[in-house]
Coordinates of N, CA and C in Angstrom, one line a residue:
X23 N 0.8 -1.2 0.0 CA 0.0 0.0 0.0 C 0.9 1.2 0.0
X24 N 0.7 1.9 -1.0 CA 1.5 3.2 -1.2 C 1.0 4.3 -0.2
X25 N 2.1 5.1 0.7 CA 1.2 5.8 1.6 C 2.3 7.4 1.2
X26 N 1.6 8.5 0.8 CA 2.5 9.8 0.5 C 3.5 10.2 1.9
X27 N 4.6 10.7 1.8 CA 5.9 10.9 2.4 C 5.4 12.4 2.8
X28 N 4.5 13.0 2.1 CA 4.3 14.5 3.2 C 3.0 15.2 2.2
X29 N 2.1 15.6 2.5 CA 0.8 16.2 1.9 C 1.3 17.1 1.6
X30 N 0.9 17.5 0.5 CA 1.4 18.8 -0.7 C 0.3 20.3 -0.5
X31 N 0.9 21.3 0.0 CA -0.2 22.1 0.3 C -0.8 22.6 -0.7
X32 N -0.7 22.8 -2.1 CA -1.0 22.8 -3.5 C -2.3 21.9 -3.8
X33 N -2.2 20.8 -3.1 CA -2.7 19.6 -3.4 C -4.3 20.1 -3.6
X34 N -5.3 19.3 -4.4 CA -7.1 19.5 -4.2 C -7.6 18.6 -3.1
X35 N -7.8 20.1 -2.1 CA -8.8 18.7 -0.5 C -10.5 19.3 -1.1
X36 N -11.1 19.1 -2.0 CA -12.2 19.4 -1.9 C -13.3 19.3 -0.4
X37 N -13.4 18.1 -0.5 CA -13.9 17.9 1.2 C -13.5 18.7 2.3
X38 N -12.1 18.7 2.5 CA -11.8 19.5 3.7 C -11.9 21.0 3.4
X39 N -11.9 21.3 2.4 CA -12.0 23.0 1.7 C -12.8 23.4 2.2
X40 N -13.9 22.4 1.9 CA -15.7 23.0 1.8 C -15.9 22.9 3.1
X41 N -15.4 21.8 3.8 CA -16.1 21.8 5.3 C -15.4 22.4 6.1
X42 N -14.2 23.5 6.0 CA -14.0 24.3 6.8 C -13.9 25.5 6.5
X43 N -14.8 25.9 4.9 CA -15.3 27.2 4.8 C -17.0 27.0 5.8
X44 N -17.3 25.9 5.6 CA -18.6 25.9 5.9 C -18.1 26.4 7.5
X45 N -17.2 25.7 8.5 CA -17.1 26.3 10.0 C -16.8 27.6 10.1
X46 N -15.8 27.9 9.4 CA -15.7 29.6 8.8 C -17.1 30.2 8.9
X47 N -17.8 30.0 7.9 CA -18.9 31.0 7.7 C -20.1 30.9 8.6
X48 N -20.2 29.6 9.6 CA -21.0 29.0 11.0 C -20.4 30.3 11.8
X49 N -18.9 30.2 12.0 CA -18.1 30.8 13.2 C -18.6 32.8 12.6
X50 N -18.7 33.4 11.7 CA -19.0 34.7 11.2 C -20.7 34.6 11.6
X51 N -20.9 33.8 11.0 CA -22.8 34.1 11.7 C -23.0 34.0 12.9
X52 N -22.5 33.1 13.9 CA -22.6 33.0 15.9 C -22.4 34.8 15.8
X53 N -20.9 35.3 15.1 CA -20.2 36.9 15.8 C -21.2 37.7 15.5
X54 N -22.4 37.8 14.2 CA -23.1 38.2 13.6 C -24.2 38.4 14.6
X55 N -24.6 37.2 15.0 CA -25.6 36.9 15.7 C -25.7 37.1 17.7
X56 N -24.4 37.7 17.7 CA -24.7 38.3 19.2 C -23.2 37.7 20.0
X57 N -22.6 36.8 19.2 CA -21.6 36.0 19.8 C -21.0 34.6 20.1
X58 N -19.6 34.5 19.9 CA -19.5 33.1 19.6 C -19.6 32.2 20.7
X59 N -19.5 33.1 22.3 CA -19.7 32.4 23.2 C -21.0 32.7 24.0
X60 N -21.8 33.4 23.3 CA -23.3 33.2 23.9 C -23.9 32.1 23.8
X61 N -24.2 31.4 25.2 CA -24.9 30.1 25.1 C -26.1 30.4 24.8
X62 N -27.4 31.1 24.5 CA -28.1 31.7 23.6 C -28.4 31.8 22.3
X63 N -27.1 32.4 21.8 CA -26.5 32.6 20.4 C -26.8 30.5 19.8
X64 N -25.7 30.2 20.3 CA -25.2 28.8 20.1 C -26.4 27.6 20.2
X65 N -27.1 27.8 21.0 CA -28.7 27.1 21.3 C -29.0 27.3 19.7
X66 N -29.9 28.7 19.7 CA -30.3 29.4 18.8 C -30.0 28.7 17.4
X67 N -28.6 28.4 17.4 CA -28.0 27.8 15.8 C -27.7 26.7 15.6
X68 N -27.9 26.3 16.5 CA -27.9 24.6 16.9 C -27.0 23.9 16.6
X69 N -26.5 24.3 18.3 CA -25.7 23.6 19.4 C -26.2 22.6 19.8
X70 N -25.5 21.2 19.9 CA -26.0 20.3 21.2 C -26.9 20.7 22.3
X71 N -28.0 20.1 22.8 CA -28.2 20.5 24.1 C -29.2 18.9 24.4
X72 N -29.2 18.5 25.0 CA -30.1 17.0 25.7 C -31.4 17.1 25.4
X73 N -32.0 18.0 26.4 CA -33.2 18.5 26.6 C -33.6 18.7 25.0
X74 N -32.9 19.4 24.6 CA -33.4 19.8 22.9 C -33.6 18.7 22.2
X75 N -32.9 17.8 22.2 CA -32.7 17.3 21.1 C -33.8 15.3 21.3
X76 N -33.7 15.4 22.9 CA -34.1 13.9 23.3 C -35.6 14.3 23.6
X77 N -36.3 15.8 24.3 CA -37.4 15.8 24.7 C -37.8 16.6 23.3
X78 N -37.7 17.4 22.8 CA -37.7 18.3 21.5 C -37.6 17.6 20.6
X79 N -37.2 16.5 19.7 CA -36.9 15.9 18.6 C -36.2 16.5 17.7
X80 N -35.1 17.8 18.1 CA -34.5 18.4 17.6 C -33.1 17.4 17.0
X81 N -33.2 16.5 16.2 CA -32.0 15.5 16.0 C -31.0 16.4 15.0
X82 N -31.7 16.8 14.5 CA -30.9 17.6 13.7 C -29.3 18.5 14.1
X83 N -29.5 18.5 15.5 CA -28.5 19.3 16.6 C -27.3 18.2 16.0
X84 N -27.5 17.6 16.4 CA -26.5 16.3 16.1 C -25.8 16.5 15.3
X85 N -26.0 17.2 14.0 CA -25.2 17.2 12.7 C -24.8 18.9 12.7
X86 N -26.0 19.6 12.7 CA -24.9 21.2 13.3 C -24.2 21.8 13.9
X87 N -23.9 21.2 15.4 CA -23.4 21.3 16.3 C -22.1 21.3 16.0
X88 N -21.8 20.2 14.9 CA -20.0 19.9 14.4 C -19.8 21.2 13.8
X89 N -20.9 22.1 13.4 CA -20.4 23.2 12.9 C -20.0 24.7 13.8
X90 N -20.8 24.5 14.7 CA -20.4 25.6 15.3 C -19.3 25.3 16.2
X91 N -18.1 26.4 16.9 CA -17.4 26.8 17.8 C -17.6 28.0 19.1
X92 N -16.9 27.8 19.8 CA -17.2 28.2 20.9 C -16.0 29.0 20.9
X93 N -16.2 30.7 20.8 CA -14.3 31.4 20.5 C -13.6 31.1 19.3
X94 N -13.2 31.9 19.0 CA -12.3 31.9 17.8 C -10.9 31.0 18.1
X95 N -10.5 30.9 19.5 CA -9.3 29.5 19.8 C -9.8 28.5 19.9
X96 N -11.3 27.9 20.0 CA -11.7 26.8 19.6 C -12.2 26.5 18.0
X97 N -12.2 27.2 17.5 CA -12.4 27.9 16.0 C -10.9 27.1 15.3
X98 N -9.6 27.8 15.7 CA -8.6 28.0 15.3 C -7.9 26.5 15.4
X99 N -8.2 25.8 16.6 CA -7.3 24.6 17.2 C -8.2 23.5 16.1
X100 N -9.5 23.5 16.2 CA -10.1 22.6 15.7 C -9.7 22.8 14.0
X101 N -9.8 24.1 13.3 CA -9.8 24.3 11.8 C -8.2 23.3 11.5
X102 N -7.0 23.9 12.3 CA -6.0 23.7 12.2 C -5.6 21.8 11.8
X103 N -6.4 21.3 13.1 CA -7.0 19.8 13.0 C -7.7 18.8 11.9
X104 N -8.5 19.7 11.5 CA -8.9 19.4 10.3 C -8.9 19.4 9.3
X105 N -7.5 20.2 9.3 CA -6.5 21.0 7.9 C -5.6 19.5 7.2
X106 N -5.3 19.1 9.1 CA -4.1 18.0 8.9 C -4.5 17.0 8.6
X107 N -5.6 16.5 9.2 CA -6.4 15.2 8.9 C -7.4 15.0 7.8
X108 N -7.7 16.0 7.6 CA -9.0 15.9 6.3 C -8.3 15.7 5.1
X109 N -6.7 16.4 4.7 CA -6.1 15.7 4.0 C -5.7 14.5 3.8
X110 N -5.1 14.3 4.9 CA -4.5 12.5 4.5 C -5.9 11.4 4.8
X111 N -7.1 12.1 5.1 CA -8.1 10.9 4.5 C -8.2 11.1 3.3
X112 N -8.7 12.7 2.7 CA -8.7 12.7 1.1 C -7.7 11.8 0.5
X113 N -6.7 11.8 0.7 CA -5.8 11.1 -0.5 C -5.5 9.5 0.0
X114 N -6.0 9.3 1.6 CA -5.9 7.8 1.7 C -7.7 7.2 1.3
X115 N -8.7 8.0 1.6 CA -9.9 7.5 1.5 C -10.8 7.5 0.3
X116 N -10.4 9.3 -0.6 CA -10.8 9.9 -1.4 C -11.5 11.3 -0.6
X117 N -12.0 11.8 -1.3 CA -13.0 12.8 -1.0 C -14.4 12.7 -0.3
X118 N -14.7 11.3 -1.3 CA -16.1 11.8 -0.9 C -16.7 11.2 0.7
X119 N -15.4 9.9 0.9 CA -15.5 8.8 2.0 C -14.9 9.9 3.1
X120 N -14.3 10.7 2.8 CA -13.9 12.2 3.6 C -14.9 12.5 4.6
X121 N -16.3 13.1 3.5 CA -16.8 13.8 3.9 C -18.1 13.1 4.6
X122 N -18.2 11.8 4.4 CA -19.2 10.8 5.0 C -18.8 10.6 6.3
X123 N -17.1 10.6 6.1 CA -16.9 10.1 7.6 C -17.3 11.1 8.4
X124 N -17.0 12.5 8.3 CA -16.9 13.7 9.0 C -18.2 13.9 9.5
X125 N -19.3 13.5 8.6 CA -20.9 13.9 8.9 C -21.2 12.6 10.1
X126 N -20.7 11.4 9.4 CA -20.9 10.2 10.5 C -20.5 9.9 11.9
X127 N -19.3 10.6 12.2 CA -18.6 10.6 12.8 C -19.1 11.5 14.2
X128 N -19.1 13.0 13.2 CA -19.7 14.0 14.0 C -20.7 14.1 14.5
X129 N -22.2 12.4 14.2 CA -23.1 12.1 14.9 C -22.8 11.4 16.1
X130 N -21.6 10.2 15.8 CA -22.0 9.6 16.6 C -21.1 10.6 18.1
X131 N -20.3 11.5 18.1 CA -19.8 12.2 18.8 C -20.8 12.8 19.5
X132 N -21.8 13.4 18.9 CA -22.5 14.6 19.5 C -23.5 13.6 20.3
X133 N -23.8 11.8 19.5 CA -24.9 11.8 20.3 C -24.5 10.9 21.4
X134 N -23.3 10.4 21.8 CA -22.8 10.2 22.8 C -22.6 11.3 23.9
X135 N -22.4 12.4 23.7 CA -22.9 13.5 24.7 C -24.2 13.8 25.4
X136 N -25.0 13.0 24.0 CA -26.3 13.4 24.7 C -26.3 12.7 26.3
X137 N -25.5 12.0 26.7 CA -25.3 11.5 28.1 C -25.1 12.0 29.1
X138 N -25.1 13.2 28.6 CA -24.7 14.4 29.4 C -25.7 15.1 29.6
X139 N -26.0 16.7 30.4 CA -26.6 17.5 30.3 C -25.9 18.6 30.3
X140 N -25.4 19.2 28.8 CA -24.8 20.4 28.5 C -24.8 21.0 27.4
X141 N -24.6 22.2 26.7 CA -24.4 22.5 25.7 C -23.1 22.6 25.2
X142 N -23.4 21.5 24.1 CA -21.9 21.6 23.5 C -22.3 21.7 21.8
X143 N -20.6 22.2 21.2 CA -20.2 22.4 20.3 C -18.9 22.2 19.6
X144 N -18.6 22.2 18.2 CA -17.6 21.8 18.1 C -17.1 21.0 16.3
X145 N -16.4 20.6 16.1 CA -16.2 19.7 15.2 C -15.1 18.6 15.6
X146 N -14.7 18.6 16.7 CA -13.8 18.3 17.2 C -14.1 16.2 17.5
X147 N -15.1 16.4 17.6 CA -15.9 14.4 17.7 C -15.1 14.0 16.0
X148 N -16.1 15.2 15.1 CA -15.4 14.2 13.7 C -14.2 14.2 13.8
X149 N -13.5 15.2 13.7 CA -11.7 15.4 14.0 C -11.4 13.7 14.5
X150 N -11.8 14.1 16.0 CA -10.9 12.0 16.1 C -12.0 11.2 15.2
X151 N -13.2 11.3 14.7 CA -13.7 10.3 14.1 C -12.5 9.7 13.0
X152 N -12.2 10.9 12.1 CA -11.2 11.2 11.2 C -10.3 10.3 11.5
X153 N -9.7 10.8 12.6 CA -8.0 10.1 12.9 C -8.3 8.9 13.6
X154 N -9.9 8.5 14.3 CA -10.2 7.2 14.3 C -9.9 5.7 13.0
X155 N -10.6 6.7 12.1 CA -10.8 5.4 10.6 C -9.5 5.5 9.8
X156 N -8.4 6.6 10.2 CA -7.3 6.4 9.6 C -6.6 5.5 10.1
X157 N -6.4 5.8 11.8 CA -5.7 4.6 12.5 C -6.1 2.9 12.4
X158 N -7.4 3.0 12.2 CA -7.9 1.5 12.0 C -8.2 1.0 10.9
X159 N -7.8 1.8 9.8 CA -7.3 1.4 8.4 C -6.3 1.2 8.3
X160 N -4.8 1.6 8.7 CA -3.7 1.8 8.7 C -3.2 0.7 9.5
X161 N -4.0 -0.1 10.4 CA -3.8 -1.2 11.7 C -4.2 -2.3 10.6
X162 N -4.8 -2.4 10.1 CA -5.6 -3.7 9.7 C -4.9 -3.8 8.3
X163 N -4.4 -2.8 7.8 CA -3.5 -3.0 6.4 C -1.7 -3.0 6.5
X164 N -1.8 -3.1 8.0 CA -0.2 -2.7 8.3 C 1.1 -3.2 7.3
X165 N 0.5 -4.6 7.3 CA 1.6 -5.4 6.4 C 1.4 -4.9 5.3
X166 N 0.9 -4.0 4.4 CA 0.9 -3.7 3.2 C 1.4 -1.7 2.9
X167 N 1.9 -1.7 4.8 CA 2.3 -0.3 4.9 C 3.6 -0.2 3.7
X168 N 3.7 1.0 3.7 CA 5.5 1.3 3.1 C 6.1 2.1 5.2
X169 N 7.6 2.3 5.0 CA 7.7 2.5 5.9 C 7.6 3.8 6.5
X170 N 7.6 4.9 5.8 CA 6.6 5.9 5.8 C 4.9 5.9 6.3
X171 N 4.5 5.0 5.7 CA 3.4 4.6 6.8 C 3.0 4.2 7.8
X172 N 3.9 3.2 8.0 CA 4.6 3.2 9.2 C 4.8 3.6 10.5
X173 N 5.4 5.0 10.2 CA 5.6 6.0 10.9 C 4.4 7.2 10.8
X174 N 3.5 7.0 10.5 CA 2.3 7.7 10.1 C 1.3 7.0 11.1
X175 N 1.5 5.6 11.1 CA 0.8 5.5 12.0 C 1.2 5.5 13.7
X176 N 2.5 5.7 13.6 CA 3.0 5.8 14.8 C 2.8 7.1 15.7
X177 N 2.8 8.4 14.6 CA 2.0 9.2 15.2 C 1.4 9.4 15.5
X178 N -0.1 9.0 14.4 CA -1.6 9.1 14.9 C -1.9 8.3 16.2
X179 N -1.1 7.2 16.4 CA -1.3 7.1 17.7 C -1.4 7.6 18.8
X180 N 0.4 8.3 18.7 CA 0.6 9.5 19.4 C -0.5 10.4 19.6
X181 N -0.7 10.8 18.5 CA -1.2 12.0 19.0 C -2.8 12.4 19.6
X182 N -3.4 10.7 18.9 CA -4.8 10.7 19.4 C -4.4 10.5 21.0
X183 N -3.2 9.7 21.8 CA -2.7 9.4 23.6 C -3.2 10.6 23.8
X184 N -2.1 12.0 22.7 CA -1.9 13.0 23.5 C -3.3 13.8 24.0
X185 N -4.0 13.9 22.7 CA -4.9 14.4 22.9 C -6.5 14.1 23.5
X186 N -6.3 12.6 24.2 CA -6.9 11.6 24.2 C -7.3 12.3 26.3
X187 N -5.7 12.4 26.9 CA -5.0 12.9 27.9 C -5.7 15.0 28.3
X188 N -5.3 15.2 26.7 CA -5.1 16.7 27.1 C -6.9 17.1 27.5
X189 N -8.1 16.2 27.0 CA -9.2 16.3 27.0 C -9.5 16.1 28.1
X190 N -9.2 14.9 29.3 CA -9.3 15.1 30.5 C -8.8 16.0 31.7
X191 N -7.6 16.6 30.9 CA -7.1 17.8 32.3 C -7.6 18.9 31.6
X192 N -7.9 19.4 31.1 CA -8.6 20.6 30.5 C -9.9 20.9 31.0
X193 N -10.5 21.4 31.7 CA -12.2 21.3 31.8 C -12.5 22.1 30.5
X194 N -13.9 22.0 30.8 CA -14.9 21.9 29.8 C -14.7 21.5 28.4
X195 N -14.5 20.8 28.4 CA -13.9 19.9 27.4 C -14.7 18.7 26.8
X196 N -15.4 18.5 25.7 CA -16.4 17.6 25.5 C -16.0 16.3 25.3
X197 N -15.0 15.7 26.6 CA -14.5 14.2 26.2 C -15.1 13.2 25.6
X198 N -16.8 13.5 25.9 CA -17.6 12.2 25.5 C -17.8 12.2 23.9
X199 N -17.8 13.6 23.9 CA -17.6 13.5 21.9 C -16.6 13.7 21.4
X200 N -15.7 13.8 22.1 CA -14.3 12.8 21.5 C -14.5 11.3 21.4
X201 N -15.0 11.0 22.3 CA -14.3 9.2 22.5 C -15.6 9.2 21.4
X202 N -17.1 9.4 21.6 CA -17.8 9.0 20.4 C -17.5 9.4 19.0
X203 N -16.8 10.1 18.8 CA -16.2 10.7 17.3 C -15.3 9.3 16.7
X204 N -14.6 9.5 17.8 CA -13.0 8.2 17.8 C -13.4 6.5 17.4
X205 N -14.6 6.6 18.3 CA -15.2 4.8 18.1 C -15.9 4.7 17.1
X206 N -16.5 5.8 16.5 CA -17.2 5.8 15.2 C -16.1 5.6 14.2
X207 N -15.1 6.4 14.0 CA -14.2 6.5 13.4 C -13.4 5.0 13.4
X208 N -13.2 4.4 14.1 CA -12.7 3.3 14.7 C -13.4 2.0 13.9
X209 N -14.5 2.2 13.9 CA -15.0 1.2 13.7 C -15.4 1.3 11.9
X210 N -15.7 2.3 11.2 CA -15.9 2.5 9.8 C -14.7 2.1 9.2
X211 N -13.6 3.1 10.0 CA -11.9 2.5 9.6 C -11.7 0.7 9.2
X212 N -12.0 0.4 10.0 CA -11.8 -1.0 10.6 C -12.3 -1.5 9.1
X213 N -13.2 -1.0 8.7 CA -14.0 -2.2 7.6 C -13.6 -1.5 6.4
X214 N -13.6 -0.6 6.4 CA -12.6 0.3 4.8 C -11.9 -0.4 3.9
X215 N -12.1 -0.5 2.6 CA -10.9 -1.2 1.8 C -10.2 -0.2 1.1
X216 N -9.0 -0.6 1.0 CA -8.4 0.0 -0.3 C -9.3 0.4 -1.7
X217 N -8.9 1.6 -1.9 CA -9.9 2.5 -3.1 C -9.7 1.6 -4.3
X218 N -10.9 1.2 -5.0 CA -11.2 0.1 -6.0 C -12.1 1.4 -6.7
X219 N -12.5 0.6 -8.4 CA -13.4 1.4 -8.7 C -14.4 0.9 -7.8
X220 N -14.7 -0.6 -8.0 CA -16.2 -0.6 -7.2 C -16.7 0.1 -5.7
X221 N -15.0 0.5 -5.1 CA -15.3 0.9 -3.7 C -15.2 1.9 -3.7
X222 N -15.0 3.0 -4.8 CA -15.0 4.0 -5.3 C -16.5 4.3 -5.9
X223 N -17.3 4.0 -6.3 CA -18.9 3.8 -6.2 C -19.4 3.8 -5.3
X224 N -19.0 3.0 -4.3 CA -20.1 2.8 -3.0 C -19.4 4.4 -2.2
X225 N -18.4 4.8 -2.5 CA -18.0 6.1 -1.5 C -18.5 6.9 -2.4
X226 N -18.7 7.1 -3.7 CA -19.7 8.4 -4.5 C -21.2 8.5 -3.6
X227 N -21.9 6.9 -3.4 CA -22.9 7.2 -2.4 C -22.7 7.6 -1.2
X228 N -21.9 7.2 -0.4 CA -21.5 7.5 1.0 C -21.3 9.1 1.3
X229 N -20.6 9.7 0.2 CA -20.3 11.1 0.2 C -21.9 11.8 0.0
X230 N -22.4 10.9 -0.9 CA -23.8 12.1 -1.4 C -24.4 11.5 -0.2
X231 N -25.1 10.7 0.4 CA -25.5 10.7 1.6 C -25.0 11.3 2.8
X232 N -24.0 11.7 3.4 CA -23.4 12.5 3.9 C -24.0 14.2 3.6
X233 N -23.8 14.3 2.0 CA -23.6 16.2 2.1 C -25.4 16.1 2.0
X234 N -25.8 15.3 1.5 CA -27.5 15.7 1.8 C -28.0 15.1 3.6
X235 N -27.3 14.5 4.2 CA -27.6 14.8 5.5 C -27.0 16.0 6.0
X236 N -26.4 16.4 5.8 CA -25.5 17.9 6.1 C -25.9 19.3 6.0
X237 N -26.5 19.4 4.0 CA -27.7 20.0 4.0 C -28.9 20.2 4.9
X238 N -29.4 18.6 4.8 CA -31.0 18.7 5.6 C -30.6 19.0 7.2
X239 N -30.0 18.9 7.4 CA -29.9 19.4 9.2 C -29.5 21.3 9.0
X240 N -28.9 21.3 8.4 CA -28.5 22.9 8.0 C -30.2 23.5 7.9
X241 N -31.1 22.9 7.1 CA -31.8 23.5 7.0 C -33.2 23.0 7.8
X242 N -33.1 22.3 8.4 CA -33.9 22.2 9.6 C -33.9 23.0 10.6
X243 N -32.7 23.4 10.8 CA -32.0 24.5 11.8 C -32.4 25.7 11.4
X244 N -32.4 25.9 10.2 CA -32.4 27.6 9.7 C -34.2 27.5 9.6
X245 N -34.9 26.4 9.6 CA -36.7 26.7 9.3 C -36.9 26.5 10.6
X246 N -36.3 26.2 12.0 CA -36.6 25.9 13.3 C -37.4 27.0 14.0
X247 N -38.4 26.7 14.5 CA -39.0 28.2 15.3 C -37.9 28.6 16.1
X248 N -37.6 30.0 16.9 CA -36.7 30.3 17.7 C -36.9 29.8 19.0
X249 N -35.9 29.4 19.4 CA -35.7 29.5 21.4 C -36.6 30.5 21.8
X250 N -37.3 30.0 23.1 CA -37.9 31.3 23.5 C -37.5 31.0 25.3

């Protein structure tokens, strides 16, 4: 299995382009709308919240919530994250298995929070979703690594420990949609083949189910009566 020696910043990330203009222009509408750290604001555009989403049937939270941020340094840490990892699934996954994972991912994150009673936000669930299905792709094809991959995967190890760690000493920190981002990720990883045409058809649908789930929650949210 051929694995690239360093992502080309030139390179075409369609998926990750789009889905971090899309946080971009979430993160300008919160500032728009009264502020990025108004829990108000963040309700309003739909943010995670329990109550909302389990007594309300607001499911839809589940899928926008990956879009908003809380502060422009949660903005910043997460875009940055997503810069690094949205590429090397584009070019290990494709594009469109990219952006499936990101939307799938970023459910099952948010709705493992629902175990919680808080409002949370973020994109940070799909983020390890991401570095979930790369690590458990990369595990299960090892013998077919090059040794550059290798050490690719040696990192993501790393750095899911480090970050795995930095999520529990930090408060307010949405660990449970990390870990549910990660086991989602984990487990899609797990069953992934190497890009075929045929497996390259089944990810044209996976991507288009994805951005039309993505859509329809976007617009569930924007026809939602307001918080009162």
């Amino acid at each position: 299995m051929n694995q690239p020696s360093r992502i080309s910043l030139l390179g075409s990330f369609p998926a990750t382009s789009g889905i971090l203009a899309l946080l971009i222009a979430a993160f300008i509408i919160e500032v728009l709308s009264g502020g990025s750290q108004n829990g108000m604001v963040l309700a309003r555009l739909g943010a995670n919240y329990t109550p909302l989403v389990l007594e309300g049937g607001q499911w839809w939270r589940l899928v926008t919530a990956t879009l908003l941020h809380i502060g422009p340094v949660h903005l910043l840490m997460n875009g940055w994250a997503l810069w690094q990892l949205g590429r090397l699934s584009e070019i290990t996954f494709g594009s469109a298995t990219t952006l499936a994972l990101f939307v799938f991912t970023g459910i099952t994150g948010s709705a493992l929070t629902l175990l919680t009673v808080k409002l949370s936000a973020g994109a940070s669930g799909a983020i390890f979703g991401l570095e979930g299905a790369l690590i458990a792709f990369f595990l299960r094809h090892r013998d077919h690594l090059t040794p550059q991959g290798k050490s690719l995967l040696k990192q993501l190890l790393a750095w899911s420990a480090f970050m795995i760690a930095y999520g529990f000493a930090v408060p307010n920190i949405d660990w449970m949609g990390h870990f549910g981002g990660l086991g989602g990720g984990l487990a899609v990883g797990w069953l992934l083949q190497p890009r075929t045409a045929r497996t390259g058809l089944l990810a044209k649908g996976a991507g288009l189910v994805g951005a039309l789930v993505l859509v329809g929650a976007i617009a569930l949210a924007v026809a939602s009566p307001p918080l009162r």
